[in-house]
mmCIF file of C-alpha atoms in Angstrom:
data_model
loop_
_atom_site.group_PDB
_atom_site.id
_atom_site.type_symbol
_atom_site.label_atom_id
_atom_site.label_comp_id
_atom_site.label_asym_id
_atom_site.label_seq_id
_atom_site.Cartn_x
_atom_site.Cartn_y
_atom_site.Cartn_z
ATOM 1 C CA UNK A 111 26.791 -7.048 5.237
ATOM 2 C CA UNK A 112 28.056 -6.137 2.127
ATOM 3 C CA UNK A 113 28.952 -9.228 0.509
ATOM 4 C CA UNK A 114 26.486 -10.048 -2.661
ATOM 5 C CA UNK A 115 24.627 -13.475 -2.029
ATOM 6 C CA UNK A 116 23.256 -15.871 -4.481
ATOM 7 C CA UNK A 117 20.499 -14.619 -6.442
ATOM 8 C CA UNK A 118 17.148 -15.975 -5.174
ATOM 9 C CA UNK A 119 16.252 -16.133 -8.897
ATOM 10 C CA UNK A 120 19.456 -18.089 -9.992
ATOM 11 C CA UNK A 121 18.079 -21.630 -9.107
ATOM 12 C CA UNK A 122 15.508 -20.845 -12.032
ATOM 13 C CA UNK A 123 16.564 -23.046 -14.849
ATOM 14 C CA UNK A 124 14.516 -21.887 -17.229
ATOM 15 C CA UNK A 125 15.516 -19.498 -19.769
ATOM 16 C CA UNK A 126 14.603 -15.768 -19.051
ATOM 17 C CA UNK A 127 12.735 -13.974 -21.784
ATOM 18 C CA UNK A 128 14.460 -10.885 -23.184
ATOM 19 C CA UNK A 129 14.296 -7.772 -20.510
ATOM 20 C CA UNK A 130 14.964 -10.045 -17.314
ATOM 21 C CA UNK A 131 18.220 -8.271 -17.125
ATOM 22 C CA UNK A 132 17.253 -5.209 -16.928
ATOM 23 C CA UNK A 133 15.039 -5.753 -13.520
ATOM 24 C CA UNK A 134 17.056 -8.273 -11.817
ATOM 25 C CA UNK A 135 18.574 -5.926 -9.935
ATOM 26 C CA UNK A 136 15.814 -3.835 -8.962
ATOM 27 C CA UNK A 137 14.035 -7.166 -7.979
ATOM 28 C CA UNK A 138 16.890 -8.209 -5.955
ATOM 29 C CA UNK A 139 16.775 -4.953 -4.216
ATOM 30 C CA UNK A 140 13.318 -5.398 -3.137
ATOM 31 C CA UNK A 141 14.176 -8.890 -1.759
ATOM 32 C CA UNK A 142 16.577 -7.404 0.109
ATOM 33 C CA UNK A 143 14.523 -4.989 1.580
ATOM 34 C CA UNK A 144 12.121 -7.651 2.243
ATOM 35 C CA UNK A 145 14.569 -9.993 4.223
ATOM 36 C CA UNK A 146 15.039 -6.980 6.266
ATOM 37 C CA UNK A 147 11.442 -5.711 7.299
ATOM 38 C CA UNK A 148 11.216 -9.839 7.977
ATOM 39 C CA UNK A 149 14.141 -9.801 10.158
ATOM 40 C CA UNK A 150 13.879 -6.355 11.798
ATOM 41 C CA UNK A 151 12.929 -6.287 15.557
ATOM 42 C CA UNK A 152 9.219 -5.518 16.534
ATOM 43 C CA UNK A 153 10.293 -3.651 20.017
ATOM 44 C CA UNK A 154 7.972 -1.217 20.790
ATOM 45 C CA UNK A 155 5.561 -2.255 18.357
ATOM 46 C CA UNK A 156 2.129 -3.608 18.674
ATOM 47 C CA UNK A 157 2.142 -6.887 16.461
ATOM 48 C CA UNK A 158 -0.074 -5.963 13.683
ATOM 49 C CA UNK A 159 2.479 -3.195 12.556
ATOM 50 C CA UNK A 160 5.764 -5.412 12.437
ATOM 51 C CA UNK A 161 3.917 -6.403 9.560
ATOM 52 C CA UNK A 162 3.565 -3.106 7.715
ATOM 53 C CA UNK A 163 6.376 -2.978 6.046
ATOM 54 C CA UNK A 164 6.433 -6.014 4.960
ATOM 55 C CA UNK A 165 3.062 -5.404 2.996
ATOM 56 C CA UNK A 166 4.163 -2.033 1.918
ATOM 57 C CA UNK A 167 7.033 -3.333 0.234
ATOM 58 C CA UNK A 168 5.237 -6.396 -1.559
ATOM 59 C CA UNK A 169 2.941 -3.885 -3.295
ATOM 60 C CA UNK A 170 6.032 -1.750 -4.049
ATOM 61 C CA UNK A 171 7.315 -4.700 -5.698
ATOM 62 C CA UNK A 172 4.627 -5.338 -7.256
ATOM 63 C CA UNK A 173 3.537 -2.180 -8.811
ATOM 64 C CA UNK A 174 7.326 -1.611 -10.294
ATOM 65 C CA UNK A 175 6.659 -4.811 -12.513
ATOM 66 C CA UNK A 176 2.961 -3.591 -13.118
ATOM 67 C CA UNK A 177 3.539 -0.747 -14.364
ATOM 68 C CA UNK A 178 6.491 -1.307 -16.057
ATOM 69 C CA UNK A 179 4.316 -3.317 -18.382
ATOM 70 C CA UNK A 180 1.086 -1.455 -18.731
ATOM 71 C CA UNK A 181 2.047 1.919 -18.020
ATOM 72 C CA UNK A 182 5.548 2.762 -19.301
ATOM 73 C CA UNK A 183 5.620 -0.361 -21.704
ATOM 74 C CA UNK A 184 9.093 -1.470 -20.525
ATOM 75 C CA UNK A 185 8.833 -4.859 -20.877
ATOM 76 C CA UNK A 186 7.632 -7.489 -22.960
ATOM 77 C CA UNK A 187 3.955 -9.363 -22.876
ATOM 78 C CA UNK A 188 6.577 -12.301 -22.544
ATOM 79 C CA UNK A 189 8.763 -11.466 -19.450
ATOM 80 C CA UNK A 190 5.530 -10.085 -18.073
ATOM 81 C CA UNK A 191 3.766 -13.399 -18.343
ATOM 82 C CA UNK A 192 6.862 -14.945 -17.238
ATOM 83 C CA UNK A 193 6.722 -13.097 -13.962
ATOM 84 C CA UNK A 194 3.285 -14.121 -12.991
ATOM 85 C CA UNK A 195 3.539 -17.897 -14.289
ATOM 86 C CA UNK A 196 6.786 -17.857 -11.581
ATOM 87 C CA UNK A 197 5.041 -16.262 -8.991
ATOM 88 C CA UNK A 198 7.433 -13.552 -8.968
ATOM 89 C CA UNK A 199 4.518 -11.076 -9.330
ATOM 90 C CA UNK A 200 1.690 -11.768 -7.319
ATOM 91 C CA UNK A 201 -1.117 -13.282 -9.518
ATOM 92 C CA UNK A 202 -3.727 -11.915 -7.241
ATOM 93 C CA UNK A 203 -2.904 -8.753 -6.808
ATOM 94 C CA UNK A 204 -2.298 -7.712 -10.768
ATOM 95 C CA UNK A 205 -5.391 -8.842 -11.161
ATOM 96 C CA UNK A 206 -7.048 -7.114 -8.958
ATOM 97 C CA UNK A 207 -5.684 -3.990 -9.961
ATOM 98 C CA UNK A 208 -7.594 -4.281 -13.405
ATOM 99 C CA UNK A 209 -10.656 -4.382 -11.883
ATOM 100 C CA UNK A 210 -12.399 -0.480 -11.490
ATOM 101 C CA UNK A 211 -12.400 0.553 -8.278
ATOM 102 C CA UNK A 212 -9.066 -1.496 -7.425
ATOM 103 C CA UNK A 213 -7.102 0.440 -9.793
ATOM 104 C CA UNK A 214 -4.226 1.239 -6.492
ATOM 105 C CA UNK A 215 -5.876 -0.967 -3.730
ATOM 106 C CA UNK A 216 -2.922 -1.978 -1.366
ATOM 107 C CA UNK A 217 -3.029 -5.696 -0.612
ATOM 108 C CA UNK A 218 -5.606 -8.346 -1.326
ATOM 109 C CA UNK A 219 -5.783 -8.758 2.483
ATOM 110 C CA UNK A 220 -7.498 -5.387 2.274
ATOM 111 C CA UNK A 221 -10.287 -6.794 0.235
ATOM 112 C CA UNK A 222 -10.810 -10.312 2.024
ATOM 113 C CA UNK A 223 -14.214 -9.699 4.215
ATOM 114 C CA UNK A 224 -13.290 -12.881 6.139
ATOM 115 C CA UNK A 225 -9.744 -10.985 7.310
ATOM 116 C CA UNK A 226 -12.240 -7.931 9.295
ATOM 117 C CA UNK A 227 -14.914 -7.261 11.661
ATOM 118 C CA UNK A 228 -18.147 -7.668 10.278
ATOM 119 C CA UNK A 229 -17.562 -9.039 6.868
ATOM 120 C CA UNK A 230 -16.112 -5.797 5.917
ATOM 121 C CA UNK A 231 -13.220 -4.702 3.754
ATOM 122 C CA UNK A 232 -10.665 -2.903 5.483
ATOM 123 C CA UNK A 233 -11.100 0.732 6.289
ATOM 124 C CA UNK A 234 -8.152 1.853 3.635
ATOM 125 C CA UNK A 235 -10.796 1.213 0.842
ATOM 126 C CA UNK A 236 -13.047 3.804 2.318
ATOM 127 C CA UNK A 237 -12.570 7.029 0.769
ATOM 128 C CA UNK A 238 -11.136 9.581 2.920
ATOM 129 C CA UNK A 239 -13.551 11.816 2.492
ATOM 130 C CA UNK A 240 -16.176 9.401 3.636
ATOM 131 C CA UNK A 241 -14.972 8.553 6.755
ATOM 132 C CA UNK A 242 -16.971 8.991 10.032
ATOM 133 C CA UNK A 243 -13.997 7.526 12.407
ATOM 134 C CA UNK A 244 -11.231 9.127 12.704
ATOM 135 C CA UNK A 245 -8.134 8.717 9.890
ATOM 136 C CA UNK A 246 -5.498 5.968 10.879
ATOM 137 C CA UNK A 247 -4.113 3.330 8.985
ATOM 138 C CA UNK A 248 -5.471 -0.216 8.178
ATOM 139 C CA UNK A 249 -4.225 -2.397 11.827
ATOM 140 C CA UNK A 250 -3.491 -5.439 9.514
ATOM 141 C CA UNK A 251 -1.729 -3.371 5.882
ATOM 142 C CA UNK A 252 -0.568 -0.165 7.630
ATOM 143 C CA UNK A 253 -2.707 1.612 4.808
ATOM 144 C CA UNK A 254 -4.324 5.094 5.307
ATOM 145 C CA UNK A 255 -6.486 4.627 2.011
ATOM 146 C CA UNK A 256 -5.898 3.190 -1.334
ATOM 147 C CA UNK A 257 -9.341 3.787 -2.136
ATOM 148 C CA UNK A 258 -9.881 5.415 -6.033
ATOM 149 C CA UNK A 259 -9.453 9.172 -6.256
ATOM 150 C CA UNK A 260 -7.210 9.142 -2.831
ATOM 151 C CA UNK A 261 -4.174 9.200 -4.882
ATOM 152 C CA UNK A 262 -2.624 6.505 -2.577
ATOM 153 C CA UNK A 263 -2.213 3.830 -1.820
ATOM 154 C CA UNK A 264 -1.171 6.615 1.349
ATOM 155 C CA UNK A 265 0.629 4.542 4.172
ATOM 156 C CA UNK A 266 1.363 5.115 7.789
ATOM 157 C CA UNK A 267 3.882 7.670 7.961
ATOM 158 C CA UNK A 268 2.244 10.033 4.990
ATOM 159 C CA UNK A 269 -0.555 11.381 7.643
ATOM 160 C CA UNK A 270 0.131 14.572 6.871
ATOM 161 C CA UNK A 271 -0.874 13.697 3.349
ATOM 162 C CA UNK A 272 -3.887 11.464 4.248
ATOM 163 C CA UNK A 273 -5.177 14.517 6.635
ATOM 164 C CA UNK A 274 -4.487 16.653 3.813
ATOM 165 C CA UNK A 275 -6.515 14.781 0.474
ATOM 166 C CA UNK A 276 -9.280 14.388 3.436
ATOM 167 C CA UNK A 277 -9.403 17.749 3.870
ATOM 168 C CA UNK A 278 -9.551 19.298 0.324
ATOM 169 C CA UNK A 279 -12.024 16.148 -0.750
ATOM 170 C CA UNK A 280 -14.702 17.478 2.074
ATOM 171 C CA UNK A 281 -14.096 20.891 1.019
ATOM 172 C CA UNK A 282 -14.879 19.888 -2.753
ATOM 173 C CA UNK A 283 -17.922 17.576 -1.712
ATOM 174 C CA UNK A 284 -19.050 19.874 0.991
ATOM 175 C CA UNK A 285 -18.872 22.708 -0.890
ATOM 176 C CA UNK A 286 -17.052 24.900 1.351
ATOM 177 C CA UNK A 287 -19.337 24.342 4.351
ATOM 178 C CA UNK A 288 -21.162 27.471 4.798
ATOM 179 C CA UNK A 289 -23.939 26.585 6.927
ATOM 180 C CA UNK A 290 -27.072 26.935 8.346
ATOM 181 C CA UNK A 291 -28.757 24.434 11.364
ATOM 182 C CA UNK A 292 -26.956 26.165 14.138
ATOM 183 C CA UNK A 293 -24.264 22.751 14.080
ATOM 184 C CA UNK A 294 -20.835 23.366 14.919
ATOM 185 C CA UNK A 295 -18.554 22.879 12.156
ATOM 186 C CA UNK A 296 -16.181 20.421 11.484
ATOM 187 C CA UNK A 297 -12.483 21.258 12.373
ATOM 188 C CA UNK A 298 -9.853 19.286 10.735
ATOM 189 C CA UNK A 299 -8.617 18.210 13.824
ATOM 190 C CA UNK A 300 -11.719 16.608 14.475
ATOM 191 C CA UNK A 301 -10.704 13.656 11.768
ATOM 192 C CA UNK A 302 -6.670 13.162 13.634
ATOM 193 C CA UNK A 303 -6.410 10.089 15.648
ATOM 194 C CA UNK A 304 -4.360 11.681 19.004
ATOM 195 C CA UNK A 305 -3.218 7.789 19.951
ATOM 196 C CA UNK A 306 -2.141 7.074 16.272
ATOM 197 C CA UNK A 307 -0.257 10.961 15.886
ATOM 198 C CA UNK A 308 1.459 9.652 19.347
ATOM 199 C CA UNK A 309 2.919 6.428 17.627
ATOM 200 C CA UNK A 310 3.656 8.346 14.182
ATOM 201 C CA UNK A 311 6.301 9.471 15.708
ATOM 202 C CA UNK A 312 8.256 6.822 16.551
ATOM 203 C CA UNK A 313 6.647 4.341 13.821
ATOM 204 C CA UNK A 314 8.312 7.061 11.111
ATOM 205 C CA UNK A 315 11.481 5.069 12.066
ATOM 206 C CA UNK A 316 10.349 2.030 11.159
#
């Protein structure tokens, strides 16, 4: 449809601080795009990844009114603080990311030890280069890895990329891998998850 619907924003009364017009759109946009991972048929998906999308576009969101603030200094303290106190940013989240070591982490789901086996946090905060299992995304985020130094956060359909920072990290930790004790080495396809490459294909529609 291309008719224009009410702004979910224009039932706010209160007066918007100087800048809000210059993101409304942009914020609308992402509500949009929201309504329509919400709405979109999960056919030939296992549940946990109808939600991907969805999460991937709340940090999206998130991150564009982040950095906006603290990294290109766009906007005001003001309309800043007036995002968060309206829950149009996510509280949680921008918090989170000033804490070191959460600098890019994906979704505070990631980082709730009561949401994964074992009291854990979710695989996507363990470095690439770290991991014993094989790569694949997060089954609750969709996230390959927003640990620090991984560049990401690196989602579902950027394995190629994921394989790739796992690769040149091992090489850079392992020091090239020269080795002695008669072990066979590692080959890269040793870290690709066949099942997951399987469903890549058709998830890169999503």
């Amino acid at each position: 449809q291309s008719h224009r619907t009410m702004s979910k924003y224009a039932w706010m009364k209160k007066k918007k601080p100087r800048g809000w017009e210059l993101i409304e759109d942009s914020l609308e946009e992402y509500e949009a795009k929201m309504k329509e991972a919400v709405a979109d048929p999960h056919e030939g998906r296992r549940k946990c990844e109808s939600n991907w999308m969805v999460h991937r576009i709340h940090y999206e969101k998130n991150r564009f009114m982040y950095d906006l603030h603290y990294k290109e200094k766009k906007i005001s303290k003001e309309l800043y603080q007036f995002l968060i106190d309206n829950k149009i940013a996510d509280p949680g989240l921008h918090s989170k990311w000033k804490k070191p070591g959460y600098e890019t982490v994906c979704s505070l789901q990631s980082v709730r030890t009561g949401d994964h086996n074992f009291a854990t946090t979710s695989i996507c905060r363990v470095p690439l280069a770290k991991r014993q299992d094989r790569v694949g995304p997060c089954q609750a985020t969709g996230c390959i890895s927003c640990a620090s130094g991984d560049g990401g956060p690196i989602w579902w359909d950027e394995f190629d990329k994921a394989m790739e920072v796992a690769k040149k990290k091992k090489k850079k930790e392992g020091g090239g891998g020269g080795g002695g004790g008669g072990k066979r080495g590692r080959d890269d396809s040793d870290d690709e998850d066949p099942e997951f490459a399987e469903r890549l294909k058709r998830l890169k529609g999503m």
